[in-house]
Coordinates of C-alpha atoms in Angstrom, one line a residue:
X161 CA 41.0 -23.1 6.8
X162 CA 40.6 -26.8 7.7
X163 CA 41.4 -29.5 5.3
X164 CA 37.1 -30.1 5.5
X165 CA 36.9 -26.5 4.2
X166 CA 39.4 -26.6 1.5
X167 CA 38.1 -29.9 -0.2
X168 CA 34.2 -28.0 -0.2
X169 CA 35.5 -24.9 -1.4
X170 CA 36.8 -26.2 -4.7
X171 CA 33.5 -28.7 -6.2
X172 CA 31.5 -26.0 -4.7
X173 CA 32.6 -23.0 -6.6
X174 CA 34.2 -25.0 -9.5
X175 CA 32.1 -27.5 -10.5
X176 CA 29.1 -24.0 -10.4
X177 CA 31.2 -22.6 -12.8
X178 CA 32.2 -25.2 -15.2
X179 CA 27.8 -25.3 -15.1
X180 CA 27.5 -21.7 -16.1
X181 CA 29.8 -21.8 -18.7
X182 CA 29.5 -25.2 -19.7
X183 CA 26.2 -23.9 -22.3
X184 CA 28.8 -23.2 -24.8
X185 CA 29.9 -20.6 -27.5
X186 CA 27.9 -19.0 -29.6
X187 CA 28.0 -17.0 -32.9
X188 CA 28.3 -13.2 -33.2
X189 CA 27.6 -11.9 -29.6
X190 CA 28.4 -8.4 -26.9
X191 CA 30.7 -10.1 -24.2
X192 CA 33.3 -8.4 -21.8
X193 CA 35.7 -9.7 -19.3
X194 CA 37.4 -7.9 -16.5
X195 CA 39.9 -9.3 -14.0
X196 CA 42.3 -8.0 -11.0
X197 CA 45.1 -9.7 -9.1
X198 CA 46.5 -8.5 -5.8
X199 CA 48.8 -9.5 -3.4
X200 CA 49.9 -7.8 0.2
X201 CA 50.0 -7.9 3.8
X202 CA 47.2 -7.1 6.8
X203 CA 48.3 -6.7 10.6
X204 CA 45.7 -6.8 13.4
X205 CA 46.3 -5.7 16.8
X206 CA 43.3 -7.8 17.8
X207 CA 42.8 -10.5 15.0
X208 CA 40.4 -12.5 17.5
X209 CA 38.3 -9.1 18.5
X210 CA 38.1 -9.8 21.9
X211 CA 37.4 -7.9 25.5
X212 CA 40.6 -9.1 26.9
X213 CA 43.7 -11.0 26.4
X214 CA 44.3 -9.4 22.8
X215 CA 46.3 -11.3 20.0
X216 CA 48.1 -9.9 17.2
X217 CA 48.5 -11.0 14.2
X218 CA 49.9 -10.4 10.5
X219 CA 48.1 -12.4 7.2
X220 CA 49.6 -12.6 4.1
X221 CA 46.8 -11.7 1.3
X222 CA 46.2 -12.8 -2.7
X223 CA 42.6 -11.7 -3.8
X224 CA 41.2 -11.6 -7.4
X225 CA 38.4 -9.6 -8.7
X226 CA 36.8 -10.1 -11.6
X227 CA 33.6 -9.6 -13.8
X228 CA 32.4 -11.5 -17.3
X229 CA 29.0 -10.1 -19.2
X230 CA 27.9 -12.3 -22.2
X231 CA 24.7 -10.7 -24.5
X232 CA 24.2 -11.5 -27.7
X233 CA 23.0 -15.1 -29.6
X234 CA 21.4 -17.6 -27.5
X235 CA 23.2 -16.9 -24.2
X236 CA 23.1 -14.6 -22.1
X237 CA 25.7 -15.1 -18.7
X238 CA 26.6 -12.5 -16.0
X239 CA 29.5 -13.8 -14.0
X240 CA 31.0 -11.5 -10.8
X241 CA 33.5 -12.6 -8.2
X242 CA 35.8 -11.0 -5.3
X243 CA 37.8 -13.8 -3.4
X244 CA 40.4 -13.4 -0.6
X245 CA 42.9 -15.9 0.3
X246 CA 44.4 -15.3 3.9
X247 CA 47.3 -16.9 5.8
X248 CA 48.1 -16.5 9.2
X249 CA 51.6 -16.1 10.1
X250 CA 50.9 -16.6 13.7
X251 CA 48.6 -19.2 13.3
X252 CA 45.9 -17.4 15.1
X253 CA 43.3 -18.7 12.7
X254 CA 43.6 -21.8 9.7
X255 CA 43.9 -20.8 6.3
X256 CA 40.9 -18.5 5.4
X257 CA 39.1 -18.0 2.0
X258 CA 36.6 -15.2 2.0
X259 CA 34.6 -13.2 -0.1
X260 CA 32.0 -14.7 -2.9
X261 CA 30.7 -15.0 -6.5
X262 CA 27.6 -14.9 -8.5
X263 CA 26.8 -16.4 -11.3
X264 CA 23.7 -16.3 -13.5
X265 CA 23.3 -17.7 -17.1
X266 CA 20.3 -18.3 -19.6
X267 CA 20.4 -20.3 -22.7
X268 CA 17.4 -20.2 -25.3
X269 CA 17.2 -23.7 -27.0
X270 CA 14.5 -21.9 -28.6
X271 CA 14.5 -18.2 -29.3
X272 CA 11.6 -16.5 -26.6
X273 CA 10.1 -20.1 -26.3
X274 CA 12.2 -22.4 -24.1
X275 CA 14.9 -21.6 -21.9
X276 CA 17.4 -22.8 -19.3
X277 CA 18.2 -21.1 -16.3
X278 CA 21.6 -21.7 -14.4
X279 CA 22.3 -19.3 -10.8
X280 CA 24.7 -20.1 -8.4
X281 CA 25.4 -17.6 -5.4
X282 CA 28.3 -18.2 -3.3
X283 CA 30.1 -16.4 0.0
X284 CA 30.3 -16.9 3.6
X285 CA 27.5 -16.7 6.3
X286 CA 27.9 -16.9 10.3
X287 CA 27.9 -20.1 12.3
X288 CA 26.1 -17.6 15.1
X289 CA 25.0 -14.6 14.3
X290 CA 24.9 -13.4 18.0
X291 CA 29.0 -14.0 18.4
X292 CA 31.5 -11.6 16.9
X293 CA 32.9 -12.3 13.5
X294 CA 35.8 -14.0 13.3
X295 CA 37.5 -16.7 10.8
X296 CA 35.9 -19.2 13.4
X297 CA 32.8 -17.9 13.3
X298 CA 32.6 -18.1 9.3
X299 CA 31.4 -20.6 7.0
X300 CA 31.4 -20.5 3.5
X301 CA 27.9 -20.8 2.2
X302 CA 26.4 -21.8 -1.6
X303 CA 23.1 -21.9 -3.0
X304 CA 22.7 -23.4 -6.4
X305 CA 19.7 -23.0 -8.8
X306 CA 18.8 -24.6 -12.4
X307 CA 15.5 -25.1 -14.5
X308 CA 13.7 -24.7 -17.8
X309 CA 11.3 -22.3 -18.4
X310 CA 8.5 -22.3 -21.6
X311 CA 7.1 -19.4 -22.5
X312 CA 3.2 -19.5 -24.6
X313 CA 2.7 -16.4 -26.5
X314 CA -1.4 -15.9 -26.0
X315 CA -1.9 -12.7 -28.5
X316 CA 0.5 -10.3 -29.5
X317 CA 0.8 -8.7 -26.3
X318 CA 0.0 -11.7 -23.5
X319 CA 2.4 -14.5 -22.6
X320 CA 2.0 -17.1 -20.0
X321 CA 5.7 -18.7 -18.4
X322 CA 5.6 -22.1 -17.2
X323 CA 9.3 -23.0 -15.0
X324 CA 10.9 -25.2 -13.0
X325 CA 13.6 -25.4 -10.4
X326 CA 15.9 -27.9 -8.7
X327 CA 18.0 -26.1 -6.0
X328 CA 20.8 -26.8 -3.2
X329 CA 21.5 -25.4 -0.5
X330 CA 24.8 -26.3 1.2
X331 CA 26.8 -25.1 4.4
X332 CA 30.2 -26.0 5.7
X333 CA 29.4 -25.8 9.2
X334 CA 25.9 -25.9 9.8
X335 CA 24.0 -29.3 9.4
X336 CA 20.9 -27.5 7.4
X337 CA 22.1 -28.6 3.9
X338 CA 18.6 -28.9 1.7
X339 CA 17.3 -29.8 -1.5
X340 CA 14.7 -28.0 -3.4
X341 CA 12.1 -28.5 -6.2
X342 CA 10.0 -25.5 -7.2
X343 CA 7.2 -24.8 -9.9
X344 CA 6.2 -21.4 -11.0
X345 CA 3.3 -20.1 -13.5
X346 CA 3.1 -16.4 -14.5
X347 CA 0.7 -15.0 -16.8
X348 CA 2.4 -11.6 -18.4
X349 CA 0.6 -8.5 -20.4
X350 CA 3.0 -6.1 -21.8
X351 CA 1.4 -2.5 -21.5
X352 CA 3.9 -0.7 -23.6
X353 CA 7.4 -1.3 -25.0
X354 CA 9.0 -0.6 -21.3
X355 CA 6.1 -1.5 -18.5
X356 CA 4.4 -5.0 -18.0
X357 CA 1.8 -6.6 -15.3
X358 CA 2.2 -10.3 -13.8
X359 CA -0.3 -12.3 -12.2
X360 CA 2.2 -15.5 -11.1
X361 CA 1.9 -18.2 -8.6
X362 CA 4.9 -20.7 -7.4
X363 CA 4.8 -23.6 -5.3
X364 CA 7.9 -25.0 -3.4
X365 CA 9.0 -28.1 -1.5
X366 CA 12.0 -27.8 1.0
X367 CA 13.9 -31.3 2.0
X368 CA 16.7 -31.3 4.7
X369 CA 19.5 -33.4 3.8
X370 CA 20.3 -34.8 7.3
X371 CA 18.1 -37.8 7.7
X372 CA 17.5 -37.0 11.7
X373 CA 15.4 -34.2 10.6
X374 CA 12.2 -34.9 9.9
X375 CA 11.3 -31.0 9.4
X376 CA 10.9 -30.6 5.4
X377 CA 8.5 -28.2 4.4
X378 CA 6.1 -26.5 1.5
X379 CA 5.6 -23.1 0.9
X380 CA 3.1 -21.6 -1.6
X381 CA 2.7 -18.2 -3.1
X382 CA 0.9 -16.1 -5.5
X383 CA 1.2 -12.5 -6.4
X384 CA 0.6 -9.3 -9.0
X385 CA 3.5 -7.7 -10.1
X386 CA 4.3 -4.5 -12.0
X387 CA 7.7 -4.1 -14.2
X388 CA 8.5 -0.6 -15.8
X389 CA 11.8 0.9 -17.0
X390 CA 11.6 4.6 -18.0
X391 CA 14.1 7.3 -19.5
X392 CA 15.6 8.0 -15.7
X393 CA 13.6 5.4 -13.5
X394 CA 13.5 1.7 -13.4
X395 CA 10.6 0.1 -11.2
X396 CA 9.5 -3.3 -10.1
X397 CA 6.6 -4.3 -7.7
X398 CA 5.0 -7.6 -6.3
X399 CA 2.6 -7.7 -4.0
X400 CA 0.6 -10.7 -2.9
X401 CA 0.9 -13.6 -0.1
X402 CA 2.3 -16.6 0.8
X403 CA 1.8 -19.6 2.8
X404 CA 4.2 -22.1 4.8
X405 CA 2.9 -25.5 5.8
X406 CA 5.7 -26.3 8.5
X407 CA 5.6 -29.1 11.5
X408 CA 2.0 -29.8 10.8
X409 CA 0.7 -26.0 11.1
X410 CA -0.1 -23.2 8.4
X411 CA 1.3 -20.0 8.5
X412 CA 0.9 -17.0 5.9
X413 CA 1.9 -13.4 5.7
X414 CA 2.2 -10.8 2.9
X415 CA 4.9 -10.9 -0.2
X416 CA 5.6 -7.3 -0.9
X417 CA 8.9 -6.2 -2.6
X418 CA 9.6 -2.8 -3.9
X419 CA 12.8 -2.2 -5.9
X420 CA 13.3 1.2 -7.4
X421 CA 16.5 2.9 -9.0
X422 CA 15.6 6.5 -9.9
X423 CA 18.7 8.6 -12.0
X424 CA 18.5 11.8 -10.3
X425 CA 21.3 13.6 -12.3
X426 CA 23.9 12.5 -14.8
X427 CA 26.0 12.0 -12.0
X428 CA 23.7 11.0 -9.2
X429 CA 21.4 8.6 -8.6
X430 CA 19.2 6.7 -5.7
X431 CA 17.7 3.1 -4.9
X432 CA 15.4 1.6 -2.8
X433 CA 14.6 -2.1 -1.9
X434 CA 12.7 -3.0 0.4
X435 CA 9.8 -5.7 1.1
X436 CA 8.2 -8.6 3.6
X437 CA 7.7 -12.5 2.9
X438 CA 7.6 -15.4 4.5
X439 CA 11.7 -17.1 3.7
X440 CA 14.7 -18.7 4.3
X441 CA 18.1 -18.7 4.9
X442 CA 19.2 -19.4 1.3
X443 CA 16.8 -17.3 -0.3
X444 CA 17.4 -14.5 2.3
X445 CA 21.3 -15.0 1.1
X446 CA 20.3 -14.9 -2.5
X447 CA 18.6 -11.7 -1.6
X448 CA 21.2 -9.8 0.2
X449 CA 23.3 -10.5 -2.7
X450 CA 21.4 -9.1 -5.2
X451 CA 20.5 -6.0 -3.6
X452 CA 24.1 -5.3 -1.6
X453 CA 26.9 -7.1 -4.1
X454 CA 29.5 -9.8 -2.6
X455 CA 31.5 -8.2 1.1
X456 CA 34.6 -9.7 1.9
X457 CA 33.4 -11.1 5.1
X458 CA 30.4 -12.5 6.5
X459 CA 27.3 -11.5 4.6
X460 CA 24.3 -11.0 7.2
X461 CA 21.6 -13.8 6.3
X462 CA 20.8 -15.3 9.4
X463 CA 21.3 -19.3 8.8
X464 CA 18.7 -21.4 10.5
X465 CA 16.3 -25.0 9.6
X466 CA 13.1 -22.9 10.1
X467 CA 11.2 -20.6 7.7
X468 CA 11.1 -16.9 8.9
X469 CA 9.0 -14.0 8.2
X470 CA 11.9 -11.2 6.8
X471 CA 11.2 -7.2 7.0
X472 CA 13.8 -5.6 5.4
X473 CA 14.8 -1.7 4.0
X474 CA 17.6 -0.5 2.0
X475 CA 18.1 2.7 0.5
X476 CA 21.4 3.9 -1.2
X477 CA 22.2 7.2 -2.8
X478 CA 25.9 7.6 -5.2
X479 CA 27.1 10.5 -6.6
X480 CA 30.0 10.0 -9.2
X481 CA 31.9 13.4 -9.6
X482 CA 34.9 14.3 -11.7
X483 CA 37.1 14.1 -9.4
X484 CA 35.0 13.3 -6.4
X485 CA 32.7 10.0 -5.6
X486 CA 30.0 9.2 -2.4
X487 CA 28.2 6.5 -1.6
X488 CA 25.5 6.5 1.5
X489 CA 23.4 3.9 2.8
X490 CA 21.0 2.8 5.0
X491 CA 19.4 -0.9 6.2
X492 CA 17.0 -1.8 8.6
X493 CA 15.6 -5.5 8.6
X494 CA 13.5 -7.6 11.5
X495 CA 13.5 -11.6 11.4
X496 CA 10.6 -13.7 13.2
X497 CA 11.3 -17.1 13.4
X498 CA 9.0 -19.9 13.1
X499 CA 10.7 -22.1 15.8
X500 CA 14.3 -20.7 16.6
X501 CA 13.2 -17.8 18.6
X502 CA 16.5 -16.9 20.0
X503 CA 17.5 -15.8 16.2
X504 CA 14.6 -13.6 15.7
X505 CA 16.5 -9.9 15.4
X506 CA 16.0 -6.2 14.6
X507 CA 18.9 -4.7 12.9
X508 CA 20.1 -0.9 11.8
X509 CA 23.8 -0.3 9.9
X510 CA 24.5 2.7 7.8
X511 CA 27.4 3.1 5.4
X512 CA 29.3 6.0 4.0
X513 CA 32.1 6.1 1.3
X514 CA 34.0 9.2 0.0
X515 CA 36.4 8.7 -2.4
X516 CA 38.8 11.8 -3.7
X517 CA 41.2 12.1 -7.0
X518 CA 44.2 13.8 -5.3
X519 CA 46.2 13.6 -8.9
X520 CA 46.4 12.1 -11.7
X521 CA 48.5 9.0 -10.1
X522 CA 47.2 9.5 -6.4
X523 CA 43.5 9.3 -4.7
X524 CA 42.0 8.9 -1.4
X525 CA 39.0 7.5 0.3
X526 CA 37.3 7.6 3.5
X527 CA 34.6 5.3 4.8
X528 CA 32.5 4.4 7.8
X529 CA 29.9 2.0 9.1
X530 CA 28.0 1.6 12.2
X531 CA 25.6 -1.7 12.8
X532 CA 23.1 -2.4 16.0
X533 CA 21.2 -5.6 16.5
X534 CA 19.3 -6.6 19.1
X535 CA 18.2 -10.6 19.7
X536 CA 15.8 -9.8 22.3
X537 CA 15.0 -13.7 23.2
X538 CA 18.7 -14.4 23.2
X539 CA 19.0 -11.5 25.2
X540 CA 22.0 -10.1 23.1
X541 CA 22.4 -6.5 22.0
X542 CA 25.3 -4.9 20.4
X543 CA 26.7 -2.2 18.1
X544 CA 30.0 -1.8 15.9
X545 CA 30.9 0.4 13.9
X546 CA 34.3 1.2 11.8
X547 CA 36.4 4.1 10.2
X548 CA 38.8 3.2 7.5
X549 CA 41.1 5.7 5.4
X550 CA 43.0 4.4 2.3
X551 CA 45.5 5.7 -0.3
X552 CA 45.8 4.6 -3.8
X553 CA 48.8 4.9 -6.0
X554 CA 48.7 4.4 -10.0
X555 CA 52.2 2.9 -10.2
X556 CA 51.4 2.3 -14.3
X557 CA 48.9 1.7 -16.6
X558 CA 48.6 -2.0 -14.9
X559 CA 49.9 -1.6 -11.4
X560 CA 48.8 0.2 -8.2
X561 CA 49.6 0.1 -4.6
X562 CA 47.5 0.6 -1.8
X563 CA 47.8 1.5 2.0
X564 CA 45.0 1.2 4.2
X565 CA 43.6 1.7 7.7
X566 CA 41.2 0.8 10.1
X567 CA 39.7 1.0 13.7
X568 CA 36.8 -1.2 14.5
X569 CA 35.3 -1.1 17.7
X570 CA 32.8 -3.2 19.3
X571 CA 30.6 -2.7 22.6
X572 CA 27.6 -4.7 23.7
X573 CA 26.9 -8.6 24.6
X574 CA 27.4 -12.3 23.0
X575 CA 25.9 -15.8 23.3
X576 CA 29.0 -16.0 26.3
X577 CA 27.6 -13.0 28.8
X578 CA 27.3 -9.4 28.7
X579 CA 29.9 -6.9 28.2
X580 CA 31.6 -9.9 26.2
X581 CA 31.7 -7.8 23.0
X582 CA 33.8 -4.9 24.0
X583 CA 36.6 -4.6 21.7
X584 CA 39.0 -2.5 19.8
X585 CA 40.7 -3.3 16.7
X586 CA 43.2 -1.6 14.8
X587 CA 44.3 -2.4 11.1
X588 CA 46.7 -1.9 8.4
X589 CA 47.3 -3.5 5.2
X590 CA 49.7 -2.9 2.2
X591 CA 49.2 -4.2 -1.1
X592 CA 50.0 -4.2 -5.0
X593 CA 47.1 -5.0 -7.4
X594 CA 47.4 -5.9 -11.0
X595 CA 44.7 -4.9 -13.8
X596 CA 45.5 -5.5 -17.2
X597 CA 44.7 -2.2 -19.5
X598 CA 41.7 -2.6 -21.9

């Protein structure tokens, strides 16, 4: 990591965490803190993922995983993070920080009437998604949002909520930093104890911070929504329309979103997230973290200056047995940009993970991923797949040791030419983790 990236990370993460925690303590509430620390080393025989002249390197890795929840009194907060710092012994790359965090907090100045919201998402995105993923093609990305909500009761079952948001989207390398103002209004009607319908609208102004850009734009949308929570199913739906005023032209498109979680049995569940909308890089980045969680490496969101239509669908199935757990997911998406046609893409991917407790102290896991992307206007198409096998030994109540191997294969094109993504990489890592007993 360069000196510029180090100076960017510290204020971008620390300042937002201070903002979330700065609401202060409350009286009696339920809260929980979990964390683990890990240290180890990883060796790669093709760290730059090149087709020729492969270069090996070994990294020293230090990781932090944490989660904090608070629900009670006037403050509700949720903080989660997974961060890894790497140092390359052969100096193939500068020091590298990867991973991310999500933070959300709501403070009620007047219970059920007036609240203040803080939300922050931090992670990494591609500098150019049409090229292979390496530390040189990775940038820190941060999206911060804050603002008030005022809720007015209109009877025993109906309420009107008016909100305002100020947001700041920052990118370490891409010159697309922006700030935005958003106004929202929603009419909510409770149908029962666990279901409601919503009629809502938003208006937003996005302004870029680089003075040489004069491509700020407005986005307006309206929707009808339905939310329900049953004994085994949670459902959230939105349907409406979005209009974007960009470079003197107006583009409109449907707004649709569907999120379903279904508990199939006591040990298995199914999730579905799907939708379409006129969105932008920061909102797509936040949406992906909400659906997939934090990843070590680059997020799939494409960074661009222009708005784009995003169609997506993610389906996941999980099974948590007595000794065996399984997770299977598939993802499809299509991006259609207003101006940067070379970033238009079709993408499909799949993921499988199986974990098995072999004994009281030993467990193993096997996972596999596959991804295919097509940037037709840039004449770039590629496939990538990976398989990994890991073992975890519980040394004591708080200490464990892990050994993991991975084989990664790429085939296809990059922005530099056809066949430039044909590579093989093998990785092996050894780490020790401390997680305090609870």
